[in-house]
CSV table of C-alpha atoms in Angstrom, one decimal:
chain,number,residue,atom,x,y,z
I,1,GLY,CA,109.7,110.8,89.0
I,2,THR,CA,108.8,111.4,93.4
I,3,ALA,CA,106.7,108.2,95.3
I,4,ALA,CA,104.2,108.2,98.1
I,5,SER,CA,102.8,104.9,100.2
I,6,LEU,CA,99.5,105.7,98.9
I,7,SER,CA,96.1,103.6,99.2
I,8,SER,CA,92.9,102.5,98.1
I,9,VAL,CA,89.2,101.3,100.2
I,10,THR,CA,87.1,99.6,99.2
I,11,VAL,CA,84.8,101.9,101.4
I,12,GLY,CA,85.0,104.9,102.5
I,13,ALA,CA,85.3,109.0,100.4
I,14,ARG,CA,88.0,110.8,98.4
I,15,GLU,CA,87.7,113.3,101.1
I,16,ILE,CA,85.3,113.2,103.9
I,17,ARG,CA,84.7,116.9,106.1
I,18,HIS,CA,82.2,115.2,108.9
I,19,TYR,CA,82.7,111.1,109.5
I,20,ASN,CA,78.2,112.3,110.2
I,21,MET,CA,78.1,113.4,106.1
I,22,MET,CA,79.9,110.3,104.7
I,23,LYS,CA,77.1,109.5,102.8
I,24,ILE,CA,76.6,112.8,101.3
I,25,ALA,CA,80.7,112.8,100.8
I,26,ILE,CA,80.5,109.6,99.0
I,27,LEU,CA,77.4,109.9,96.4
I,28,MET,CA,79.7,113.4,95.0
I,29,LEU,CA,83.1,112.0,94.7
I,30,VAL,CA,82.7,108.6,93.6
I,31,GLY,CA,82.0,106.1,91.0
I,32,LEU,CA,79.3,103.8,91.5
I,33,VAL,CA,78.3,100.3,91.1
I,34,GLY,CA,74.5,98.7,89.1
I,35,LEU,CA,71.5,99.7,88.7
I,36,SER,CA,68.9,98.0,90.2
I,37,THR,CA,65.2,98.0,90.2
I,38,ALA,CA,64.3,98.1,94.5
I,39,LEU,CA,60.2,100.5,93.9
I,40,PRO,CA,57.0,100.6,92.0
I,41,LYS,CA,56.9,100.7,88.3
I,42,ASP,CA,56.9,104.6,87.9
I,43,HIS,CA,59.6,106.0,86.2
I,44,PHE,CA,62.6,105.8,87.9
I,45,LEU,CA,62.5,110.0,87.9
I,46,SER,CA,58.6,110.3,87.4
I,47,GLU,CA,57.0,112.8,89.9
I,48,ALA,CA,54.3,110.1,91.4
I,49,ARG,CA,58.4,108.2,92.2
I,50,ILE,CA,59.2,110.9,94.4
I,51,ASN,CA,56.2,110.9,95.8
I,52,HIS,CA,56.2,107.5,96.9
I,53,ILE,CA,59.7,107.4,97.9
I,54,ASN,CA,58.9,110.7,100.7
I,55,SER,CA,55.8,108.5,101.6
I,56,LEU,CA,57.7,106.2,103.0
I,57,ASN,CA,58.6,108.1,106.1
I,58,THR,CA,62.6,106.7,105.4
I,59,THR,CA,66.0,108.2,107.0
I,60,TRP,CA,66.0,110.7,103.7
I,61,LYS,CA,64.3,113.0,101.5
I,62,ALA,CA,63.2,111.9,97.5
I,63,GLY,CA,63.3,115.4,95.1
I,64,ARG,CA,64.7,116.4,91.7
I,65,ASN,CA,68.3,115.8,90.7
I,66,PHE,CA,68.0,115.6,87.1
I,67,GLY,CA,64.7,116.0,84.7
I,68,PRO,CA,62.1,113.7,84.0
I,69,HIS,CA,63.6,113.1,80.5
I,70,VAL,CA,66.7,111.7,81.8
I,71,THR,CA,67.2,108.4,79.5
I,72,GLN,CA,68.0,105.2,82.3
I,73,LYS,CA,71.5,105.4,79.7
I,74,TYR,CA,72.3,108.1,80.4
I,75,ILE,CA,72.4,107.4,84.4
I,76,ARG,CA,73.9,103.7,83.9
I,77,GLY,CA,76.6,105.4,81.7
I,78,LEU,CA,77.6,107.9,85.8
I,79,LEU,CA,78.4,104.1,87.5
I,80,GLY,CA,81.2,103.3,85.8
I,81,VAL,CA,83.2,101.0,88.5
I,82,LEU,CA,82.4,97.7,86.7
I,83,PRO,CA,80.1,94.9,88.5
I,84,ASP,CA,83.3,92.2,89.0
I,85,ALA,CA,85.1,95.4,90.8
I,86,HIS,CA,85.8,93.2,93.8
I,87,LYS,CA,87.8,90.3,92.4
I,88,PHE,CA,90.3,93.3,92.3
I,89,ARG,CA,91.0,93.5,95.5
I,90,LEU,CA,93.9,95.0,97.1
I,91,PRO,CA,95.8,92.9,100.1
I,92,GLU,CA,93.3,94.5,103.1
I,93,VAL,CA,96.0,96.2,106.1
I,94,ALA,CA,95.4,97.8,109.5
I,95,PRO,CA,95.2,101.3,110.2
I,96,HIS,CA,98.9,102.8,111.6
I,97,ILE,CA,97.3,104.4,114.0
I,98,ALA,CA,97.6,104.0,117.9
I,99,LEU,CA,94.2,105.7,118.1
I,100,ALA,CA,91.5,104.1,120.0
I,101,ASP,CA,87.3,104.0,118.7
I,102,ASP,CA,86.2,105.9,121.9
I,103,ALA,CA,88.5,108.6,120.7
I,104,ILE,CA,87.8,109.5,116.9
I,105,PRO,CA,86.9,112.3,117.6
I,106,GLU,CA,83.6,113.3,115.5
I,107,THR,CA,84.0,115.2,113.2
I,108,PHE,CA,87.4,115.9,111.3
I,109,ASP,CA,87.9,117.8,107.6
I,110,ALA,CA,90.5,116.8,105.7
I,111,ARG,CA,91.4,120.8,104.6
I,112,GLU,CA,91.9,122.0,107.7
I,113,ALA,CA,94.2,118.2,109.1
I,114,TRP,CA,96.2,119.7,106.0
I,115,PRO,CA,95.3,123.1,104.8
I,116,GLU,CA,98.9,123.8,102.7
I,117,CYS,CA,97.3,121.4,100.5
I,118,ARG,CA,95.2,122.8,97.5
I,119,THR,CA,94.1,120.0,95.8
I,120,LEU,CA,91.9,118.5,98.7
I,121,LYS,CA,90.2,121.6,97.7
I,122,GLU,CA,88.8,120.6,94.4
I,123,VAL,CA,86.7,118.7,92.3
I,124,ARG,CA,87.3,117.5,89.2
I,125,ASP,CA,84.8,116.9,86.2
I,126,GLN,CA,84.4,114.2,84.3
I,127,GLY,CA,82.4,115.1,82.0
I,128,GLY,CA,80.9,112.7,79.0
I,129,CYS,CA,82.8,110.0,80.7
I,130,GLY,CA,82.2,106.9,82.8
I,131,SER,CA,85.4,107.6,83.9
I,132,CYS,CA,84.9,107.7,87.7
I,133,TRP,CA,87.0,105.4,89.2
I,134,ALA,CA,90.2,107.6,87.1
I,135,VAL,CA,89.2,110.8,88.0
I,136,ALA,CA,88.2,109.5,92.2
I,137,ALA,CA,91.3,108.3,92.3
I,138,VAL,CA,94.1,110.5,90.7
I,139,THR,CA,92.2,113.8,93.1
I,140,THR,CA,92.8,111.8,96.1
I,141,MET,CA,96.3,110.6,94.9
I,142,SER,CA,97.3,113.5,94.6
I,143,ASP,CA,95.9,114.9,97.7
I,144,ARG,CA,97.9,112.0,99.5
I,145,ILE,CA,101.3,112.5,97.7
I,146,CYS,CA,101.0,116.6,99.5
I,147,ILE,CA,100.5,114.8,102.5
I,148,ALA,CA,103.3,112.6,102.8
I,149,SER,CA,105.0,115.0,101.6
I,150,GLN,CA,103.9,117.9,104.1
I,151,GLY,CA,103.0,120.3,101.7
I,152,LYS,CA,106.1,119.5,100.0
I,153,VAL,CA,104.9,118.3,96.7
I,154,GLN,CA,101.3,119.0,95.4
I,155,VAL,CA,100.6,118.3,92.4
I,156,SER,CA,97.3,116.7,90.2
I,157,LEU,CA,97.9,113.7,89.0
I,158,SER,CA,96.4,113.2,85.3
I,159,ALA,CA,93.5,111.5,84.6
I,160,GLU,CA,93.4,111.4,81.5
I,161,ASP,CA,96.6,109.0,81.8
I,162,LEU,CA,95.1,106.9,83.7
I,163,VAL,CA,91.5,106.7,81.7
I,164,SER,CA,93.2,106.4,78.4
I,165,CYS,CA,96.2,104.1,79.2
I,166,CYS,CA,95.2,101.7,81.8
I,167,ARG,CA,95.4,98.5,80.5
I,168,ILE,CA,94.1,97.1,83.0
I,169,CYS,CA,91.7,99.1,84.3
I,170,GLY,CA,89.3,98.5,82.5
I,171,MET,CA,87.3,100.1,79.5
I,172,GLY,CA,87.8,103.8,79.8
I,173,CYS,CA,85.3,105.8,79.6
I,174,ASN,CA,83.3,103.0,79.8
I,175,GLY,CA,83.5,102.2,83.4
I,176,GLY,CA,87.1,100.9,85.5
I,177,TYR,CA,88.1,98.5,88.3
I,178,PRO,CA,89.2,101.4,91.5
I,179,ALA,CA,91.5,98.6,92.2
I,180,MET,CA,94.3,98.4,88.8
I,181,ALA,CA,93.9,102.7,89.3
I,182,TRP,CA,96.1,102.0,92.3
I,183,GLN,CA,98.5,99.6,91.0
I,184,TYR,CA,98.8,100.5,87.8
I,185,PHE,CA,99.4,103.3,89.9
I,186,LYS,CA,102.5,101.5,91.9
I,187,ASN,CA,103.8,99.9,88.8
I,188,TRP,CA,103.9,102.2,86.4
I,189,GLY,CA,103.0,106.2,87.9
I,190,LEU,CA,101.0,108.7,86.7
I,191,VAL,CA,102.2,112.3,85.4
I,192,THR,CA,100.2,114.9,85.9
I,193,GLY,CA,97.8,117.5,84.6
I,194,GLY,CA,95.3,120.0,84.0
I,195,TYR,CA,91.4,119.1,84.4
I,196,LEU,CA,89.3,122.3,83.2
I,197,PRO,CA,90.3,124.2,80.2
I,198,ASP,CA,91.5,127.4,82.2
I,199,LYS,CA,93.4,125.1,84.8
I,200,LYS,CA,95.8,123.5,81.5
I,201,GLU,CA,98.2,122.8,84.4
I,202,GLY,CA,101.5,119.3,83.8
I,203,CYS,CA,102.1,117.0,81.2
I,204,LEU,CA,98.9,115.8,80.1
I,205,ASP,CA,95.7,117.2,80.7
I,206,TYR,CA,92.0,116.0,80.6
I,207,SER,CA,90.5,116.1,77.2
I,208,VAL,CA,86.7,115.8,78.5
I,209,GLU,CA,85.0,118.4,78.2
I,210,PRO,CA,83.2,119.6,81.2
I,211,CYS,CA,79.9,120.1,81.2
I,212,GLU,CA,75.6,120.0,82.5
I,213,HIS,CA,75.2,116.6,84.0
I,214,HIS,CA,71.7,117.3,85.6
I,215,THR,CA,71.0,121.5,85.2
I,216,ALA,CA,71.0,124.2,82.2
I,217,GLY,CA,74.2,125.9,82.2
I,218,PRO,CA,76.3,127.6,79.9
I,219,ARG,CA,78.3,124.2,79.3
I,220,GLY,CA,77.6,120.7,77.0
I,221,THR,CA,75.6,118.7,76.8
I,222,CYS,CA,76.7,115.4,78.8
I,223,ASP,CA,77.1,113.3,75.5
I,224,GLU,CA,78.7,110.1,76.1
I,225,GLY,CA,82.7,110.1,73.4
I,226,PRO,CA,85.2,108.0,73.2
I,227,THR,CA,87.6,107.1,76.1
I,228,PRO,CA,91.1,109.9,74.7
I,229,LYS,CA,93.6,108.3,72.6
I,230,CYS,CA,97.0,107.5,75.4
I,231,THR,CA,99.4,109.7,74.7
I,232,LYS,CA,103.0,108.7,76.0
I,233,LYS,CA,103.7,112.0,75.5
I,234,CYS,CA,103.6,115.8,77.4
I,235,LYS,CA,102.4,118.5,75.7
I,236,ALA,CA,105.9,120.7,74.8
I,237,GLU,CA,105.5,123.8,76.4
I,238,TYR,CA,106.1,121.5,79.7
I,239,GLY,CA,109.4,121.1,79.8
I,240,LYS,CA,109.9,118.0,80.8
I,241,SER,CA,109.3,114.7,79.4
I,242,PHE,CA,106.3,111.8,80.3
I,243,LYS,CA,109.4,110.1,81.5
I,244,GLN,CA,110.5,112.3,83.9
I,245,ASP,CA,107.0,113.4,84.9
I,246,LEU,CA,105.9,110.2,86.6
I,247,TYR,CA,104.8,110.0,90.2
I,248,HIS,CA,104.7,106.7,91.8
I,249,ALA,CA,103.0,105.1,95.1
I,250,LYS,CA,105.4,102.3,96.9
I,251,SER,CA,102.2,100.2,98.5
I,252,ALA,CA,98.7,99.6,96.9
I,253,TYR,CA,96.4,98.5,99.8
I,254,SER,CA,93.4,98.7,100.6
I,255,VAL,CA,91.3,98.9,103.9
I,256,SER,CA,88.0,97.4,106.0
I,257,SER,CA,84.8,98.5,105.4
I,258,ASP,CA,83.9,98.9,109.2
I,259,PRO,CA,83.1,103.2,109.2
I,260,LYS,CA,86.2,103.2,112.8
I,261,ALA,CA,89.3,101.4,110.2
I,262,ILE,CA,88.1,104.0,107.4
I,263,GLN,CA,88.4,106.6,109.5
I,264,LYS,CA,91.1,106.0,111.9
I,265,GLU,CA,92.8,105.7,107.8
I,266,ILE,CA,91.7,109.2,106.8
I,267,MET,CA,92.8,111.4,109.7
I,268,THR,CA,96.7,109.7,109.8
I,269,ASN,CA,96.9,109.5,105.4
I,270,GLY,CA,93.9,111.1,104.7
I,271,PRO,CA,91.5,111.0,101.6
I,272,VAL,CA,90.6,107.7,101.1
I,273,GLU,CA,88.6,106.3,97.5
I,274,VAL,CA,85.8,103.9,97.1
I,275,ALA,CA,82.8,102.6,95.4
I,276,PHE,CA,79.2,101.1,96.1
I,277,SER,CA,76.4,99.5,94.9
I,278,VAL,CA,73.6,102.0,94.4
I,279,TYR,CA,69.5,101.2,94.3
I,280,ASP,CA,67.6,102.7,90.6
I,281,ASP,CA,65.9,105.0,93.8
I,282,PHE,CA,69.7,107.1,94.6
I,283,VAL,CA,69.6,108.6,91.8
I,284,ASP,CA,65.6,110.8,94.1
I,285,TYR,CA,67.8,111.2,97.2
I,286,LYS,CA,68.2,114.7,98.1
I,287,SER,CA,68.7,115.4,101.6
I,288,ALA,CA,68.8,113.1,105.5
I,289,TYR,CA,66.8,113.7,107.5
I,290,SER,CA,68.6,115.6,110.6
I,291,VAL,CA,68.3,113.1,114.4
């Protein structure tokens, strides 16, 4: 397999397209931890709850993202990083960039910095599986392989391989540890794989079907399903063995939760993976007010 110097971080986002949009990027692209009550006891998706939040005149606006009858069990299923993930934090290193804090640009778009890397433009659907810890990891890994190789190696790593075969990572579709995903990538490696029914590429495709998470549409509902069975074998038509297709990281590390350290890391090595804790009003987040 091909090796690249890659990382895991504890705070950041898979791709921060603009630094002042960090919260929105995090909302869309990472695994979440925990759900706790912070507001009055209206149903957490009710109009009364949304109106109450907006009456507080905070820095953000609440709105409807999920139907009013969505259960808390379903929402908890979206929180795929296990609560004790902090126990598995990787060694912390300083960003490898000689850049003064005041020289960090106001905006930075990874897609523009590395336009040759197609995976930077992809957003994967984890389906009815609590695999955000794995999906966010493999998309970040794929981006960084391209960046480290200066565009010479363009692959999509397999979320199926990681979520189904990594025993040290947690509980598959029932949650996992992002740091252990990176450790697994370093120690055992990952194969390639597609992530959509019409985008099957590589050794081992993601078998969990995409679904309608909180909207009406042509795809099925996001019903919870079992973790896919671990298969250490590429599909017959791929033409490579599982072992031949493995990619490994040279190292697995974290960076400081300081935003400037994260910005420097992204500018140097590309997207990062993050997990963070949320309160129950997070599911009603719609937009931020301009400042």
